[in-house]
């Protein structure tokens, strides 16, 4: 027979026959079974596949929710209530989807901070990182559109505040605002298009995730030591080592996720959203979902509208520049004595911003908000380049294998000395 | 030709394409791309323009008539015009006095209404046609929330003279919709076009006969 015969490891002649014509089995064998990964990946490397799992869960539940939902201002709220009360397991689908948004962001934020700590964005993985930032932006847009759909008070007023951000643009801001809404205020045309976009964007995310994975496979995964793989002794096949590790991590994650779905389904939401949208009554306080609070705090901390909006967008777009703002040639913070600690300042800063974003801009919250906003940009624009210049990194190990085997060789000795004393 | 085969530049290589003289084929290629670009724009425009307000949405923006005799002194009513809340306030002489209080004026960001947030006929200290009746678009110029009507002195903070307080991000306006400085809102609350039909009837959405052609599309910020 002409052409290359299938290299898939199987005794089944049917699979071989199919694989010669449509190499699906070869693809899976290469991508998920034989695929070599660095042998030292820790549990923080679980969060990429966890994010992929969350995307599948969100799309699956979303398709079934859309079968019950009516995107009209007069029916949207009651169609969601009907889903909760009358549709078989409608409450379950909705709580999986609703809490899924939160857990998707938890996973992705940990994934991002993992990338930041271990320098996963550095050459040659800059585009891999930037595609990740694109996915984050698409996720934020999708989450925002989705939050508008139940047509509660927070849906309506959140949509009003966020779409009004565009009116800060000089001259063309107001026409853009009207064009986005399809009217002079958030209304039925707005709800319809947001539903359409909420259904569309997840599939755009799937596409960008595909590019993200192509870019990942080009140079392989980074690893906790941040040094390049030098040969087969540094690697182990994906299956069974990382399939089992990913599965175990997924199990732990799903237990926590299920606790929220079944016992705390509304803990992460806002009770205001169980009141139907009223265009003539602004709720006492408008707050976005928790995962957008740090960015909201940056918006509110600046007492000028245009600069506030620019700072909000800059706080996310600055991540595109991270590969060049970090001037250190060492990837992993494990070998960076100063950055190792400065990393945690950013974590604290983001948590501080999140807390400020959840409260009215009064008293101490204004002061903390402004300091934290200043620090956020200071960290990326000033601190990071400077540390890269002045920091003296620790010596890097020869190879992943050398570092790992040294550790395991030392371990029994340590246990012995423990037994003696 | 041996040079070419080895990929070495030098004498004997054929001239590169960009040094070749412009031909009819180049012209046709450029013209073809240009027509395709025009076609792409022609296709994109109807799609993008379909997202603008539709005819029924625009038709819902017809003028609204309001009977002022039913608005008690010190009271505010809210009516909808073009799906936006319109505040109509019957200001008492005491409330009007606060608008000229130097303490109030010194704290305002645009006390003389220089930004084009109102029609010419409302560009005055009371920002209205008649001082007694205030007509405003009740949408905060920061991010579009509806400011709360807080006419009672000291109700928002000590020294508060009465005015509007936005619950979302803390913007403050006085009782003519003029924004205080040091708050996130950049502009005064807009005044919609309106005119008196009789002593007690106003029509929101129409200018007075001699009032020019003001519309909300021309304001700086809604």
Short mmCIF file of N, CA and C in Angstrom, two decimals, chain B residues 46-214:
data_model
loop_
_atom_site.label_atom_id
_atom_site.label_comp_id
_atom_site.label_asym_id
_atom_site.label_seq_id
_atom_site.Cartn_x
_atom_site.Cartn_y
_atom_site.Cartn_z
N UNK B 46 -23.05 47.16 6.58
CA UNK B 46 -24.41 46.79 7.02
C UNK B 46 -24.40 45.94 8.28
N UNK B 47 -23.40 45.06 8.39
CA UNK B 47 -23.35 44.19 9.57
C UNK B 47 -23.13 45.03 10.82
N UNK B 48 -22.16 45.95 10.74
CA UNK B 48 -21.84 46.77 11.93
C UNK B 48 -22.98 47.74 12.23
N UNK B 49 -23.55 48.33 11.18
CA UNK B 49 -24.61 49.33 11.39
C UNK B 49 -25.88 48.68 11.94
N UNK B 50 -26.05 47.37 11.73
CA UNK B 50 -27.24 46.70 12.28
C UNK B 50 -27.23 46.75 13.80
N UNK B 51 -26.05 47.00 14.39
CA UNK B 51 -25.99 47.04 15.85
C UNK B 51 -26.39 48.41 16.40
N UNK B 52 -26.52 49.42 15.56
CA UNK B 52 -26.95 50.74 16.02
C UNK B 52 -28.44 50.71 16.36
N UNK B 53 -28.94 51.71 17.12
CA UNK B 53 -30.35 51.70 17.51
C UNK B 53 -31.27 51.56 16.30
N UNK B 54 -32.23 50.64 16.40
CA UNK B 54 -33.15 50.37 15.30
C UNK B 54 -34.23 51.45 15.24
N UNK B 55 -35.05 51.42 14.17
CA UNK B 55 -36.05 52.47 13.95
C UNK B 55 -37.04 52.53 15.12
N UNK B 56 -37.44 51.36 15.67
CA UNK B 56 -38.41 51.40 16.77
C UNK B 56 -37.79 51.99 18.03
N UNK B 57 -36.50 51.73 18.23
CA UNK B 57 -35.82 52.31 19.40
C UNK B 57 -35.77 53.83 19.24
N UNK B 58 -35.47 54.28 18.02
CA UNK B 58 -35.41 55.73 17.78
C UNK B 58 -36.79 56.36 17.91
N UNK B 59 -37.83 55.63 17.43
CA UNK B 59 -39.19 56.17 17.50
C UNK B 59 -39.65 56.31 18.93
N UNK B 60 -39.14 55.44 19.81
CA UNK B 60 -39.50 55.52 21.23
C UNK B 60 -38.95 56.80 21.86
N UNK B 61 -38.14 57.54 21.12
CA UNK B 61 -37.57 58.78 21.65
C UNK B 61 -38.43 59.99 21.38
N UNK B 62 -39.73 59.80 21.13
CA UNK B 62 -40.64 60.93 20.90
C UNK B 62 -40.76 61.77 22.16
N UNK B 63 -41.09 63.06 22.02
CA UNK B 63 -41.17 63.94 23.18
C UNK B 63 -42.22 63.47 24.21
N UNK B 64 -42.01 63.84 25.47
CA UNK B 64 -42.90 63.46 26.57
C UNK B 64 -43.42 64.74 27.23
N UNK B 65 -44.73 64.81 27.49
CA UNK B 65 -45.31 65.99 28.17
C UNK B 65 -45.49 65.71 29.66
N UNK B 66 -45.20 66.72 30.50
CA UNK B 66 -45.31 66.55 31.95
C UNK B 66 -46.09 67.74 32.53
N UNK B 67 -47.02 67.40 33.43
CA UNK B 67 -47.81 68.41 34.13
C UNK B 67 -47.09 68.80 35.41
N UNK B 68 -46.55 70.03 35.46
CA UNK B 68 -45.75 70.44 36.61
C UNK B 68 -46.60 70.74 37.84
N UNK B 69 -47.88 70.97 37.64
CA UNK B 69 -48.71 71.34 38.80
C UNK B 69 -48.82 70.19 39.79
N UNK B 70 -48.48 68.99 39.33
CA UNK B 70 -48.55 67.84 40.25
C UNK B 70 -47.24 67.57 40.97
N UNK B 71 -46.24 68.41 40.72
CA UNK B 71 -44.96 68.25 41.42
C UNK B 71 -44.94 69.22 42.59
N UNK B 72 -44.95 68.70 43.82
CA UNK B 72 -45.02 69.53 45.02
C UNK B 72 -43.70 70.27 45.23
N UNK B 73 -43.73 71.42 45.93
CA UNK B 73 -42.48 72.12 46.24
C UNK B 73 -41.50 71.19 46.96
N UNK B 74 -40.27 71.15 46.49
CA UNK B 74 -39.25 70.30 47.10
C UNK B 74 -39.28 68.87 46.62
N UNK B 75 -40.24 68.54 45.76
CA UNK B 75 -40.37 67.15 45.30
C UNK B 75 -39.65 66.93 43.97
N UNK B 76 -39.20 65.70 43.78
CA UNK B 76 -38.64 65.32 42.48
C UNK B 76 -39.48 64.20 41.89
N UNK B 77 -39.80 64.30 40.60
CA UNK B 77 -40.41 63.15 39.93
C UNK B 77 -39.44 62.67 38.85
N UNK B 78 -39.55 61.41 38.51
CA UNK B 78 -38.67 60.82 37.50
C UNK B 78 -39.54 60.31 36.37
N UNK B 79 -39.28 60.75 35.15
CA UNK B 79 -40.01 60.24 33.99
C UNK B 79 -38.99 59.64 33.02
N UNK B 80 -39.47 58.77 32.16
CA UNK B 80 -38.56 58.14 31.20
C UNK B 80 -38.71 58.83 29.86
N UNK B 81 -37.58 59.21 29.29
CA UNK B 81 -37.59 59.72 27.93
C UNK B 81 -36.38 59.12 27.21
N UNK B 82 -36.60 58.49 26.08
CA UNK B 82 -35.56 57.78 25.35
C UNK B 82 -34.88 56.76 26.26
N UNK B 83 -35.69 56.06 27.04
CA UNK B 83 -35.28 55.07 28.03
C UNK B 83 -34.23 55.59 29.01
N UNK B 84 -34.22 56.91 29.17
CA UNK B 84 -33.34 57.48 30.18
C UNK B 84 -34.20 58.15 31.25
N UNK B 85 -33.79 58.06 32.53
CA UNK B 85 -34.56 58.74 33.57
C UNK B 85 -34.34 60.26 33.49
N UNK B 86 -35.45 61.01 33.51
CA UNK B 86 -35.37 62.48 33.51
C UNK B 86 -35.88 62.95 34.88
N UNK B 87 -35.04 63.71 35.58
CA UNK B 87 -35.43 64.27 36.87
C UNK B 87 -36.14 65.60 36.64
N UNK B 88 -37.31 65.77 37.28
CA UNK B 88 -37.98 67.08 37.26
C UNK B 88 -38.19 67.48 38.71
N UNK B 89 -37.59 68.61 39.14
CA UNK B 89 -37.64 69.04 40.53
C UNK B 89 -38.32 70.40 40.62
N UNK B 90 -39.21 70.51 41.60
CA UNK B 90 -39.81 71.80 41.95
C UNK B 90 -38.98 72.36 43.10
N UNK B 91 -38.08 73.31 42.77
CA UNK B 91 -37.15 73.83 43.78
C UNK B 91 -37.78 74.98 44.56
N UNK B 92 -37.76 74.87 45.88
CA UNK B 92 -38.28 75.93 46.74
C UNK B 92 -37.27 77.09 46.75
N UNK B 93 -37.71 78.31 47.15
CA UNK B 93 -36.76 79.44 47.20
C UNK B 93 -35.55 79.14 48.08
N UNK B 94 -35.75 78.36 49.19
CA UNK B 94 -34.61 78.05 50.07
C UNK B 94 -33.59 77.18 49.32
N UNK B 95 -34.11 76.20 48.57
CA UNK B 95 -33.20 75.34 47.81
C UNK B 95 -32.45 76.15 46.75
N UNK B 96 -33.17 77.08 46.12
CA UNK B 96 -32.53 77.90 45.09
C UNK B 96 -31.42 78.75 45.67
N UNK B 97 -31.62 79.19 46.95
CA UNK B 97 -30.63 80.04 47.59
C UNK B 97 -29.27 79.34 47.68
N UNK B 98 -29.31 78.00 47.91
CA UNK B 98 -28.03 77.29 48.06
C UNK B 98 -27.21 77.36 46.78
N UNK B 99 -27.87 77.51 45.64
CA UNK B 99 -27.13 77.49 44.37
C UNK B 99 -26.25 78.72 44.21
N UNK B 100 -26.60 79.81 44.93
CA UNK B 100 -25.78 81.01 44.80
C UNK B 100 -24.89 81.22 46.01
N UNK B 101 -24.96 80.27 46.97
CA UNK B 101 -24.12 80.31 48.16
C UNK B 101 -22.65 80.22 47.73
N UNK B 102 -21.81 81.22 48.10
CA UNK B 102 -20.40 81.16 47.67
C UNK B 102 -19.70 79.88 48.13
N UNK B 103 -20.18 79.31 49.25
CA UNK B 103 -19.59 78.08 49.76
C UNK B 103 -19.82 76.94 48.73
N UNK B 104 -21.02 76.94 48.16
CA UNK B 104 -21.35 75.94 47.15
C UNK B 104 -20.51 76.16 45.89
N UNK B 105 -20.49 77.41 45.43
CA UNK B 105 -19.82 77.71 44.17
C UNK B 105 -18.33 77.40 44.24
N UNK B 106 -17.73 77.66 45.41
CA UNK B 106 -16.29 77.46 45.51
C UNK B 106 -15.92 75.97 45.42
N UNK B 107 -16.87 75.10 45.71
CA UNK B 107 -16.57 73.66 45.70
C UNK B 107 -16.88 73.01 44.36
N UNK B 108 -17.52 73.75 43.44
CA UNK B 108 -17.95 73.15 42.19
C UNK B 108 -16.81 73.08 41.19
N UNK B 109 -16.91 72.11 40.28
CA UNK B 109 -15.86 71.96 39.29
C UNK B 109 -16.16 72.84 38.06
N UNK B 110 -17.42 73.04 37.75
CA UNK B 110 -17.79 73.88 36.60
C UNK B 110 -19.01 74.72 36.97
N UNK B 111 -18.84 75.72 37.88
CA UNK B 111 -20.01 76.43 38.42
C UNK B 111 -20.76 77.22 37.35
N UNK B 112 -20.08 77.65 36.29
CA UNK B 112 -20.75 78.48 35.29
C UNK B 112 -21.23 77.69 34.08
N UNK B 113 -21.23 76.35 34.20
CA UNK B 113 -21.72 75.48 33.13
C UNK B 113 -21.07 75.80 31.79
N UNK B 114 -19.75 75.85 31.78
CA UNK B 114 -19.05 76.15 30.52
C UNK B 114 -19.01 74.95 29.60
N UNK B 115 -18.96 73.72 30.18
CA UNK B 115 -18.98 72.53 29.32
C UNK B 115 -20.36 72.41 28.68
N UNK B 116 -20.43 72.02 27.42
CA UNK B 116 -21.73 71.98 26.72
C UNK B 116 -22.59 70.81 27.19
N UNK B 117 -23.03 70.87 28.44
CA UNK B 117 -23.87 69.83 29.02
C UNK B 117 -25.33 70.25 29.06
N UNK B 118 -25.65 71.40 28.49
CA UNK B 118 -27.02 71.89 28.56
C UNK B 118 -27.26 72.81 27.36
N UNK B 119 -28.55 73.00 26.98
CA UNK B 119 -28.82 73.94 25.89
C UNK B 119 -28.50 75.37 26.33
N UNK B 120 -28.39 76.24 25.35
CA UNK B 120 -28.06 77.64 25.62
C UNK B 120 -29.03 78.25 26.63
N UNK B 121 -30.33 77.92 26.48
CA UNK B 121 -31.35 78.54 27.34
C UNK B 121 -31.30 78.03 28.78
N UNK B 122 -30.45 77.05 29.06
CA UNK B 122 -30.28 76.61 30.45
C UNK B 122 -28.86 76.85 30.92
N UNK B 123 -28.10 77.64 30.17
CA UNK B 123 -26.74 77.97 30.61
C UNK B 123 -26.80 79.21 31.49
N UNK B 124 -27.20 78.98 32.74
CA UNK B 124 -27.33 80.08 33.71
C UNK B 124 -27.11 79.50 35.09
N UNK B 125 -27.22 80.30 36.13
CA UNK B 125 -26.87 79.80 37.47
C UNK B 125 -27.82 78.72 37.95
N UNK B 126 -29.07 78.71 37.45
CA UNK B 126 -30.02 77.69 37.91
C UNK B 126 -30.15 76.56 36.91
N UNK B 127 -29.48 76.62 35.78
CA UNK B 127 -29.46 75.58 34.75
C UNK B 127 -30.87 75.12 34.34
N UNK B 128 -31.75 76.07 34.11
CA UNK B 128 -33.11 75.73 33.70
C UNK B 128 -33.72 76.93 33.00
N UNK B 129 -34.93 76.75 32.45
CA UNK B 129 -35.60 77.87 31.83
C UNK B 129 -36.17 78.76 32.92
N UNK B 130 -37.00 78.18 33.80
CA UNK B 130 -37.48 78.91 34.98
C UNK B 130 -36.68 78.44 36.18
N UNK B 131 -36.23 79.35 37.05
CA UNK B 131 -35.43 78.92 38.20
C UNK B 131 -36.12 77.83 39.02
N UNK B 132 -37.45 77.92 39.16
CA UNK B 132 -38.16 76.99 40.05
C UNK B 132 -38.06 75.54 39.58
N UNK B 133 -38.17 75.32 38.29
CA UNK B 133 -38.25 73.93 37.80
C UNK B 133 -36.93 73.49 37.16
N UNK B 134 -36.38 72.42 37.73
CA UNK B 134 -35.13 71.86 37.22
C UNK B 134 -35.46 70.61 36.40
N UNK B 135 -34.87 70.51 35.22
CA UNK B 135 -35.04 69.30 34.39
C UNK B 135 -33.66 68.78 34.04
N UNK B 136 -33.37 67.51 34.43
CA UNK B 136 -32.03 66.94 34.23
C UNK B 136 -32.15 65.52 33.68
N UNK B 137 -31.11 65.09 32.98
CA UNK B 137 -30.98 63.67 32.67
C UNK B 137 -30.35 63.02 33.90
N UNK B 138 -31.06 62.10 34.52
CA UNK B 138 -30.60 61.55 35.81
C UNK B 138 -29.60 60.43 35.66
N UNK B 139 -28.53 60.68 34.92
CA UNK B 139 -27.51 59.65 34.72
C UNK B 139 -26.16 60.25 35.07
N UNK B 140 -25.50 59.63 36.04
CA UNK B 140 -24.21 60.13 36.50
C UNK B 140 -23.24 60.16 35.33
N UNK B 141 -22.50 61.27 35.19
CA UNK B 141 -21.57 61.40 34.07
C UNK B 141 -20.32 60.56 34.27
N UNK B 142 -20.21 59.89 35.41
CA UNK B 142 -19.07 59.00 35.59
C UNK B 142 -19.33 57.70 34.82
N UNK B 143 -20.13 56.81 35.40
CA UNK B 143 -20.36 55.53 34.73
C UNK B 143 -21.83 55.16 34.64
N UNK B 144 -22.70 56.14 34.60
CA UNK B 144 -24.07 55.86 34.21
C UNK B 144 -25.02 55.39 35.29
N UNK B 145 -24.66 55.49 36.56
CA UNK B 145 -25.63 55.13 37.61
C UNK B 145 -26.63 56.27 37.76
N UNK B 146 -27.68 56.02 38.58
CA UNK B 146 -28.68 57.06 38.81
C UNK B 146 -28.39 57.71 40.15
N UNK B 147 -28.03 58.99 40.15
CA UNK B 147 -27.72 59.64 41.43
C UNK B 147 -28.99 59.74 42.29
N UNK B 148 -28.80 59.65 43.62
CA UNK B 148 -29.93 59.77 44.54
C UNK B 148 -30.20 61.24 44.83
N UNK B 149 -31.48 61.58 44.92
CA UNK B 149 -31.91 62.95 45.24
C UNK B 149 -31.82 63.13 46.75
N UNK B 150 -30.91 63.97 47.22
CA UNK B 150 -30.69 64.17 48.66
C UNK B 150 -30.84 65.66 48.98
N UNK B 151 -32.10 66.16 49.02
CA UNK B 151 -32.27 67.61 49.19
C UNK B 151 -32.02 68.09 50.61
N UNK B 152 -32.07 67.18 51.61
CA UNK B 152 -31.94 67.61 53.00
C UNK B 152 -30.49 68.03 53.29
N UNK B 153 -30.30 69.23 53.90
CA UNK B 153 -28.95 69.61 54.30
C UNK B 153 -28.36 68.58 55.25
N UNK B 154 -27.07 68.38 55.18
CA UNK B 154 -26.30 67.47 56.03
C UNK B 154 -26.72 66.00 55.89
N UNK B 155 -27.46 65.66 54.85
CA UNK B 155 -27.93 64.28 54.75
C UNK B 155 -26.85 63.35 54.21
N UNK B 156 -25.91 63.86 53.43
CA UNK B 156 -24.87 63.00 52.86
C UNK B 156 -23.62 63.07 53.72
N UNK B 157 -23.26 64.30 54.11
CA UNK B 157 -22.10 64.50 54.97
C UNK B 157 -22.31 65.83 55.68
N UNK B 158 -21.59 66.08 56.77
CA UNK B 158 -21.76 67.37 57.45
C UNK B 158 -21.43 68.50 56.49
N UNK B 159 -22.25 69.54 56.47
CA UNK B 159 -22.01 70.66 55.57
C UNK B 159 -22.65 70.48 54.20
N UNK B 160 -23.30 69.35 53.98
CA UNK B 160 -23.99 69.08 52.71
C UNK B 160 -25.13 70.07 52.54
N UNK B 161 -25.19 70.72 51.35
CA UNK B 161 -26.20 71.76 51.14
C UNK B 161 -27.46 71.22 50.49
N UNK B 162 -27.46 69.96 50.15
CA UNK B 162 -28.58 69.40 49.38
C UNK B 162 -28.13 69.25 47.94
N UNK B 163 -28.51 68.13 47.30
CA UNK B 163 -28.10 67.90 45.93
C UNK B 163 -28.26 66.46 45.56
N UNK B 164 -27.34 65.96 44.70
CA UNK B 164 -27.41 64.57 44.25
C UNK B 164 -26.15 63.84 44.68
N UNK B 165 -26.35 62.59 45.10
CA UNK B 165 -25.23 61.76 45.51
C UNK B 165 -25.31 60.45 44.73
N UNK B 166 -24.21 60.11 44.03
CA UNK B 166 -24.24 58.86 43.26
C UNK B 166 -23.75 57.72 44.14
N UNK B 167 -24.59 56.69 44.36
CA UNK B 167 -24.22 55.62 45.29
C UNK B 167 -23.10 54.72 44.75
N UNK B 168 -22.86 54.77 43.44
CA UNK B 168 -21.89 53.82 42.88
C UNK B 168 -20.46 54.20 43.25
N UNK B 169 -20.06 55.40 42.89
CA UNK B 169 -18.67 55.76 43.10
C UNK B 169 -18.53 57.11 43.81
N UNK B 170 -19.61 57.54 44.46
CA UNK B 170 -19.53 58.69 45.36
C UNK B 170 -19.46 60.05 44.70
N UNK B 171 -19.89 60.18 43.45
CA UNK B 171 -19.90 61.51 42.84
C UNK B 171 -21.02 62.35 43.45
N UNK B 172 -20.79 63.68 43.53
CA UNK B 172 -21.76 64.58 44.15
C UNK B 172 -22.08 65.73 43.20
N UNK B 173 -23.35 66.12 43.21
CA UNK B 173 -23.80 67.25 42.39
C UNK B 173 -24.65 68.15 43.28
N UNK B 174 -24.73 69.44 42.94
CA UNK B 174 -25.61 70.32 43.71
C UNK B 174 -27.02 70.26 43.13
N UNK B 175 -27.92 71.13 43.63
CA UNK B 175 -29.32 71.03 43.23
C UNK B 175 -29.62 71.61 41.85
N UNK B 176 -28.55 71.95 41.10
CA UNK B 176 -28.77 72.27 39.70
C UNK B 176 -28.01 71.27 38.83
N UNK B 177 -27.53 70.19 39.45
CA UNK B 177 -26.82 69.17 38.71
C UNK B 177 -25.38 69.52 38.39
N UNK B 178 -24.83 70.54 39.10
CA UNK B 178 -23.43 70.89 38.86
C UNK B 178 -22.55 69.99 39.71
N UNK B 179 -21.51 69.44 39.10
CA UNK B 179 -20.68 68.44 39.79
C UNK B 179 -19.68 69.14 40.72
N UNK B 180 -19.47 68.55 41.90
CA UNK B 180 -18.45 69.05 42.81
C UNK B 180 -17.08 68.58 42.35
N UNK B 181 -16.04 69.33 42.70
CA UNK B 181 -14.70 68.87 42.31
C UNK B 181 -14.23 67.79 43.30
N UNK B 182 -13.27 66.99 42.85
CA UNK B 182 -12.72 65.93 43.69
C UNK B 182 -13.55 64.66 43.69
N UNK B 183 -14.48 64.52 42.76
CA UNK B 183 -15.26 63.29 42.62
C UNK B 183 -14.97 62.72 41.23
N UNK B 184 -15.26 61.41 41.03
CA UNK B 184 -14.89 60.83 39.73
C UNK B 184 -15.67 61.36 38.53
N UNK B 185 -16.90 61.86 38.74
CA UNK B 185 -17.68 62.34 37.59
C UNK B 185 -17.03 63.58 37.01
N UNK B 186 -16.85 63.62 35.67
CA UNK B 186 -16.14 64.74 35.07
C UNK B 186 -17.01 65.95 34.74
N UNK B 187 -18.32 65.75 34.52
CA UNK B 187 -19.14 66.84 34.01
C UNK B 187 -20.41 67.02 34.83
N UNK B 188 -21.04 68.20 34.65
CA UNK B 188 -22.35 68.44 35.24
C UNK B 188 -23.37 67.47 34.63
N UNK B 189 -24.47 67.22 35.36
CA UNK B 189 -25.53 66.38 34.80
C UNK B 189 -26.11 67.10 33.59
N UNK B 190 -26.39 66.38 32.50
CA UNK B 190 -26.89 67.05 31.31
C UNK B 190 -28.35 67.53 31.48
N UNK B 191 -28.68 68.60 30.80
CA UNK B 191 -30.06 69.10 30.75
C UNK B 191 -30.59 68.71 29.37
N UNK B 192 -31.74 68.02 29.32
CA UNK B 192 -32.28 67.64 28.01
C UNK B 192 -32.95 68.84 27.34
N UNK B 193 -33.20 68.76 26.04
CA UNK B 193 -34.00 69.83 25.42
C UNK B 193 -35.43 69.77 25.96
N UNK B 194 -36.00 70.91 26.35
CA UNK B 194 -37.40 70.93 26.80
C UNK B 194 -37.95 72.34 26.61
N UNK B 195 -39.27 72.46 26.61
CA UNK B 195 -39.88 73.78 26.48
C UNK B 195 -41.21 73.81 27.22
N UNK B 196 -41.61 75.02 27.57
CA UNK B 196 -42.89 75.19 28.26
C UNK B 196 -44.00 75.29 27.21
N UNK B 197 -45.03 74.42 27.37
CA UNK B 197 -46.19 74.49 26.48
C UNK B 197 -47.18 75.50 27.02
N UNK B 198 -47.27 75.54 28.40
CA UNK B 198 -48.11 76.52 29.08
C UNK B 198 -47.39 76.80 30.40
N UNK B 199 -48.08 77.45 31.33
CA UNK B 199 -47.44 77.78 32.60
C UNK B 199 -47.02 76.52 33.37
N UNK B 200 -47.82 75.46 33.25
CA UNK B 200 -47.58 74.27 34.07
C UNK B 200 -47.30 73.01 33.25
N UNK B 201 -47.19 73.13 31.94
CA UNK B 201 -46.89 71.94 31.14
C UNK B 201 -45.54 72.10 30.45
N UNK B 202 -44.70 71.05 30.56
CA UNK B 202 -43.47 71.10 29.77
C UNK B 202 -43.45 69.90 28.83
N UNK B 203 -42.71 70.06 27.74
CA UNK B 203 -42.51 68.97 26.79
C UNK B 203 -41.02 68.68 26.73
N UNK B 204 -40.66 67.46 27.15
CA UNK B 204 -39.25 67.06 27.12
C UNK B 204 -38.95 66.45 25.76
N UNK B 205 -37.88 66.95 25.13
CA UNK B 205 -37.51 66.42 23.83
C UNK B 205 -37.67 67.45 22.72
N UNK B 206 -38.18 68.66 23.07
CA UNK B 206 -38.31 69.71 22.07
C UNK B 206 -37.71 71.00 22.62
N UNK B 207 -37.02 71.73 21.76
CA UNK B 207 -36.47 73.01 22.16
C UNK B 207 -37.56 74.07 22.08
N UNK B 208 -37.40 75.19 22.84
CA UNK B 208 -38.33 76.32 22.65
C UNK B 208 -38.20 76.85 21.22
N UNK B 209 -39.25 77.52 20.71
CA UNK B 209 -39.23 77.98 19.31
C UNK B 209 -37.97 78.76 18.98
N UNK B 210 -37.47 79.56 19.94
CA UNK B 210 -36.28 80.36 19.65
C UNK B 210 -35.04 79.74 20.30
N UNK B 211 -35.10 78.47 20.64
CA UNK B 211 -34.04 77.86 21.46
C UNK B 211 -32.97 77.12 20.68
N UNK B 212 -32.95 77.27 19.36
CA UNK B 212 -31.91 76.58 18.60
C UNK B 212 -32.25 75.12 18.40
N UNK B 213 -31.23 74.34 18.03
CA UNK B 213 -31.49 72.94 17.71
C UNK B 213 -30.67 72.01 18.62
N UNK B 214 -30.71 72.28 19.93
CA UNK B 214 -29.94 71.47 20.88
C UNK B 214 -30.47 70.04 20.92
#
